[in-house]
């Protein structure tokens, strides 16, 4: 597992933030213009490979009985991309991470089981709250944290890893979002539709994961699903 995927004590993480962030193999320091909320941004051309899809998605540690604060990329080293105003993650900082506990073969007993799957595997807010503040610094996010979602790039309902730093990013609000109105991102219903498609057998788990990592705004159309 990469340095981003390892758990480190909270004290060390916070100390790193004070020193402008911990360096990691998942971060980069490429330049970019000022974007939404004053965060650094790069052009939409900095997406996936020439084939229009991401490479092999890393595998995280999976659900844990006890979660610890994960080390984040260095402050200012991640840069948002935008497609038609919608924020996308920096693929160098956030390539996504899947959970080894969820596979195509066990969908019926994991993400597709009746009664739900995600409730008991989510890291507590005591962990994610600290990670969110650190990741906001990674992206240079200057807006209200109350309007930003600390988002699983590959959602838990699509077999994303619960607490791998490669799979979590501070997602700014959508264009036109009213400041102070809380989190309400258009990526969420895309995730739900992909989950439904996976559980009904319309698309494979891997295809859905690849599509949402590449560009969540085109994931449904890319897979031939109604928007």
Tab-separated table of N, CA, C and O in Angstrom, residues 81 86-89 94 96 149-158 160 167-175 183-195 208-209 211-220:
chain	number	residue	atom	x	y	z
A	81	UNK	N	-9.988	20.033	-11.161
A	81	UNK	CA	-10.325	20.207	-12.565
A	81	UNK	C	-11.800	20.591	-12.620
A	81	UNK	O	-12.539	20.366	-11.674
A	86	UNK	N	-18.436	22.000	-13.049
A	86	UNK	CA	-18.503	20.993	-12.001
A	86	UNK	C	-17.091	20.589	-11.565
A	86	UNK	O	-16.216	20.349	-12.400
A	87	UNK	N	-16.849	20.521	-10.258
A	87	UNK	CA	-15.512	20.181	-9.765
A	87	UNK	C	-15.199	18.699	-9.916
A	87	UNK	O	-16.041	17.838	-9.670
A	88	UNK	N	-13.974	18.423	-10.347
A	88	UNK	CA	-13.464	17.058	-10.429
A	88	UNK	C	-12.180	16.976	-9.625
A	88	UNK	O	-11.464	17.966	-9.460
A	89	UNK	N	-11.872	15.801	-9.158
A	89	UNK	CA	-10.689	15.574	-8.337
A	89	UNK	C	-9.404	15.629	-9.164
A	89	UNK	O	-9.426	15.505	-10.388
A	94	UNK	N	-5.845	11.843	-6.092
A	94	UNK	CA	-6.983	10.974	-5.820
A	94	UNK	C	-7.303	10.072	-7.013
A	94	UNK	O	-8.233	10.337	-7.773
A	96	UNK	N	-8.526	7.250	-6.644
A	96	UNK	CA	-9.526	6.333	-6.143
A	96	UNK	C	-8.870	5.139	-5.478
A	96	UNK	O	-7.672	4.904	-5.621
A	149	UNK	N	-18.305	18.700	0.474
A	149	UNK	CA	-18.452	17.315	0.913
A	149	UNK	C	-17.088	16.637	0.959
A	149	UNK	O	-16.297	16.765	0.021
A	150	UNK	N	-16.799	15.939	2.048
A	150	UNK	CA	-15.616	15.092	2.083
A	150	UNK	C	-16.044	13.788	1.443
A	150	UNK	O	-16.624	12.918	2.078
A	151	UNK	N	-15.774	13.688	0.174
A	151	UNK	CA	-16.440	12.727	-0.691
A	151	UNK	C	-15.591	11.496	-0.978
A	151	UNK	O	-14.397	11.602	-1.258
A	152	UNK	N	-16.233	10.333	-0.923
A	152	UNK	CA	-15.609	9.116	-1.437
A	152	UNK	C	-15.686	9.182	-2.951
A	152	UNK	O	-16.777	9.170	-3.527
A	153	UNK	N	-14.545	9.293	-3.607
A	153	UNK	CA	-14.529	9.358	-5.069
A	153	UNK	C	-15.257	8.151	-5.644
A	153	UNK	O	-16.164	8.284	-6.473
A	154	UNK	N	-14.862	6.956	-5.242
A	154	UNK	CA	-15.659	5.753	-5.516
A	154	UNK	C	-16.502	5.545	-4.265
A	154	UNK	O	-15.975	5.234	-3.193
A	155	UNK	N	-17.785	5.771	-4.378
A	155	UNK	CA	-18.648	5.739	-3.202
A	155	UNK	C	-18.645	4.360	-2.557
A	155	UNK	O	-18.329	3.350	-3.181
A	156	UNK	N	-19.021	4.334	-1.292
A	156	UNK	CA	-19.094	3.058	-0.574
A	156	UNK	C	-20.079	2.105	-1.230
A	156	UNK	O	-19.871	0.894	-1.257
A	157	UNK	N	-21.142	2.655	-1.802
A	157	UNK	CA	-22.138	1.799	-2.451
A	157	UNK	C	-21.666	1.275	-3.804
A	157	UNK	O	-22.331	0.441	-4.419
A	158	UNK	N	-20.476	1.738	-4.242
A	158	UNK	CA	-19.857	1.198	-5.448
A	158	UNK	C	-18.560	0.461	-5.107
A	158	UNK	O	-17.721	0.227	-5.979
A	160	UNK	N	-16.131	1.441	-2.944
A	160	UNK	CA	-14.970	2.266	-2.667
A	160	UNK	C	-14.410	1.990	-1.282
A	160	UNK	O	-15.137	1.570	-0.379
A	167	UNK	N	-8.974	7.834	-1.961
A	167	UNK	CA	-10.378	7.752	-2.359
A	167	UNK	C	-11.249	8.827	-1.723
A	167	UNK	O	-12.462	8.803	-1.864
A	168	UNK	N	-10.640	9.775	-1.025
A	168	UNK	CA	-11.402	10.829	-0.348
A	168	UNK	C	-10.851	12.201	-0.713
A	168	UNK	O	-9.640	12.419	-0.693
A	169	UNK	N	-11.759	13.114	-1.031
A	169	UNK	CA	-11.348	14.469	-1.422
A	169	UNK	C	-12.419	15.462	-1.005
A	169	UNK	O	-13.596	15.125	-0.891
A	170	UNK	N	-11.996	16.694	-0.750
A	170	UNK	CA	-12.937	17.759	-0.425
A	170	UNK	C	-13.552	18.241	-1.738
A	170	UNK	O	-12.885	18.879	-2.556
A	171	UNK	N	-14.820	17.919	-1.941
A	171	UNK	CA	-15.531	18.269	-3.174
A	171	UNK	C	-16.277	19.590	-2.988
A	171	UNK	O	-17.201	19.687	-2.183
A	172	UNK	N	-15.898	20.625	-3.739
A	172	UNK	CA	-16.595	21.907	-3.619
A	172	UNK	C	-18.053	21.793	-4.052
A	172	UNK	O	-18.451	20.827	-4.711
A	173	UNK	N	-18.826	22.787	-3.710
A	173	UNK	CA	-20.241	22.805	-4.089
A	173	UNK	C	-20.393	22.959	-5.600
A	173	UNK	O	-19.502	23.456	-6.287
A	174	UNK	N	-21.558	22.532	-6.108
A	174	UNK	CA	-21.865	22.672	-7.529
A	174	UNK	C	-22.047	24.137	-7.902
A	174	UNK	O	-22.323	24.984	-7.033
A	175	UNK	N	-21.936	24.465	-9.191
A	175	UNK	CA	-22.229	25.832	-9.644
A	175	UNK	C	-23.654	26.228	-9.262
A	175	UNK	O	-24.585	25.425	-9.340
A	183	UNK	N	-24.379	20.729	2.160
A	183	UNK	CA	-23.906	19.871	1.073
A	183	UNK	C	-25.072	19.367	0.232
A	183	UNK	O	-26.058	18.874	0.755
A	184	UNK	N	-24.962	19.519	-1.068
A	184	UNK	CA	-25.972	18.997	-1.990
A	184	UNK	C	-25.320	18.872	-3.363
A	184	UNK	O	-25.477	19.727	-4.226
A	185	UNK	N	-24.560	17.807	-3.574
A	185	UNK	CA	-23.784	17.659	-4.801
A	185	UNK	C	-24.488	16.789	-5.832
A	185	UNK	O	-25.090	15.772	-5.500
A	186	UNK	N	-24.353	17.175	-7.099
A	186	UNK	CA	-24.972	16.428	-8.189
A	186	UNK	C	-24.283	15.092	-8.441
A	186	UNK	O	-24.829	14.247	-9.148
A	187	UNK	N	-23.118	14.879	-7.867
A	187	UNK	CA	-22.438	13.602	-8.017
A	187	UNK	C	-23.189	12.485	-7.278
A	187	UNK	O	-23.147	11.326	-7.697
A	188	UNK	N	-23.877	12.833	-6.208
A	188	UNK	CA	-24.548	11.828	-5.381
A	188	UNK	C	-25.591	11.008	-6.147
A	188	UNK	O	-25.597	9.775	-6.056
A	189	UNK	N	-26.518	11.653	-6.891
A	189	UNK	CA	-27.487	10.833	-7.637
A	189	UNK	C	-26.842	10.004	-8.746
A	189	UNK	O	-27.373	8.948	-9.108
A	190	UNK	N	-25.700	10.445	-9.275
A	190	UNK	CA	-24.972	9.644	-10.265
A	190	UNK	C	-24.509	8.344	-9.621
A	190	UNK	O	-24.629	7.259	-10.195
A	191	UNK	N	-23.987	8.456	-8.404
A	191	UNK	CA	-23.526	7.271	-7.677
A	191	UNK	C	-24.671	6.284	-7.442
A	191	UNK	O	-24.495	5.060	-7.574
A	192	UNK	N	-25.828	6.812	-7.089
A	192	UNK	CA	-26.980	5.951	-6.818
A	192	UNK	C	-27.437	5.224	-8.074
A	192	UNK	O	-27.768	4.019	-8.038
A	193	UNK	N	-27.439	5.933	-9.209
A	193	UNK	CA	-27.845	5.298	-10.461
A	193	UNK	C	-26.841	4.240	-10.893
A	193	UNK	O	-27.224	3.190	-11.428
A	194	UNK	N	-25.571	4.493	-10.664
A	194	UNK	CA	-24.559	3.492	-10.982
A	194	UNK	C	-24.719	2.256	-10.096
A	194	UNK	O	-24.583	1.120	-10.558
A	195	UNK	N	-25.020	2.483	-8.821
A	195	UNK	CA	-25.245	1.374	-7.894
A	195	UNK	C	-26.407	0.507	-8.364
A	195	UNK	O	-26.330	-0.731	-8.366
A	208	UNK	N	-18.270	0.552	-13.568
A	208	UNK	CA	-18.840	1.671	-12.823
A	208	UNK	C	-17.761	2.417	-12.058
A	208	UNK	O	-17.740	3.663	-12.026
A	209	UNK	N	-16.851	1.689	-11.437
A	209	UNK	CA	-15.763	2.314	-10.687
A	209	UNK	C	-14.853	3.125	-11.605
A	209	UNK	O	-14.491	4.263	-11.290
A	211	UNK	N	-15.608	4.446	-14.495
A	211	UNK	CA	-16.330	5.580	-15.062
A	211	UNK	C	-16.411	6.741	-14.085
A	211	UNK	O	-16.240	7.904	-14.469
A	212	UNK	N	-16.647	6.445	-12.805
A	212	UNK	CA	-16.802	7.540	-11.841
A	212	UNK	C	-15.464	8.175	-11.500
A	212	UNK	O	-15.375	9.372	-11.218
A	213	UNK	N	-14.391	7.398	-11.550
A	213	UNK	CA	-13.064	7.956	-11.309
A	213	UNK	C	-12.631	8.831	-12.479
A	213	UNK	O	-12.074	9.916	-12.293
A	214	UNK	N	-12.889	8.378	-13.694
A	214	UNK	CA	-12.480	9.125	-14.882
A	214	UNK	C	-13.142	10.491	-14.928
A	214	UNK	O	-12.485	11.512	-15.096
A	215	UNK	N	-14.469	10.532	-14.781
A	215	UNK	CA	-15.204	11.798	-14.832
A	215	UNK	C	-16.648	11.496	-14.430
A	215	UNK	O	-17.407	10.919	-15.210
A	216	UNK	N	-17.015	11.890	-13.210
A	216	UNK	CA	-18.356	11.541	-12.743
A	216	UNK	C	-19.441	12.211	-13.573
A	216	UNK	O	-20.572	11.719	-13.657
A	217	UNK	N	-19.120	13.340	-14.228
A	217	UNK	CA	-20.143	14.051	-15.007
A	217	UNK	C	-20.509	13.314	-16.282
A	217	UNK	O	-21.575	13.562	-16.866
A	218	UNK	N	-19.652	12.407	-16.750
A	218	UNK	CA	-19.936	11.651	-17.972
A	218	UNK	C	-20.114	10.169	-17.705
A	218	UNK	O	-20.264	9.383	-18.649
A	219	UNK	N	-20.081	9.765	-16.453
A	219	UNK	CA	-20.110	8.339	-16.115
A	219	UNK	C	-21.352	7.641	-16.644
A	219	UNK	O	-21.269	6.534	-17.190
A	220	UNK	N	-22.520	8.260	-16.496
A	220	UNK	CA	-23.750	7.607	-16.922
A	220	UNK	C	-23.819	7.483	-18.444
A	220	UNK	O	-24.163	6.423	-18.978
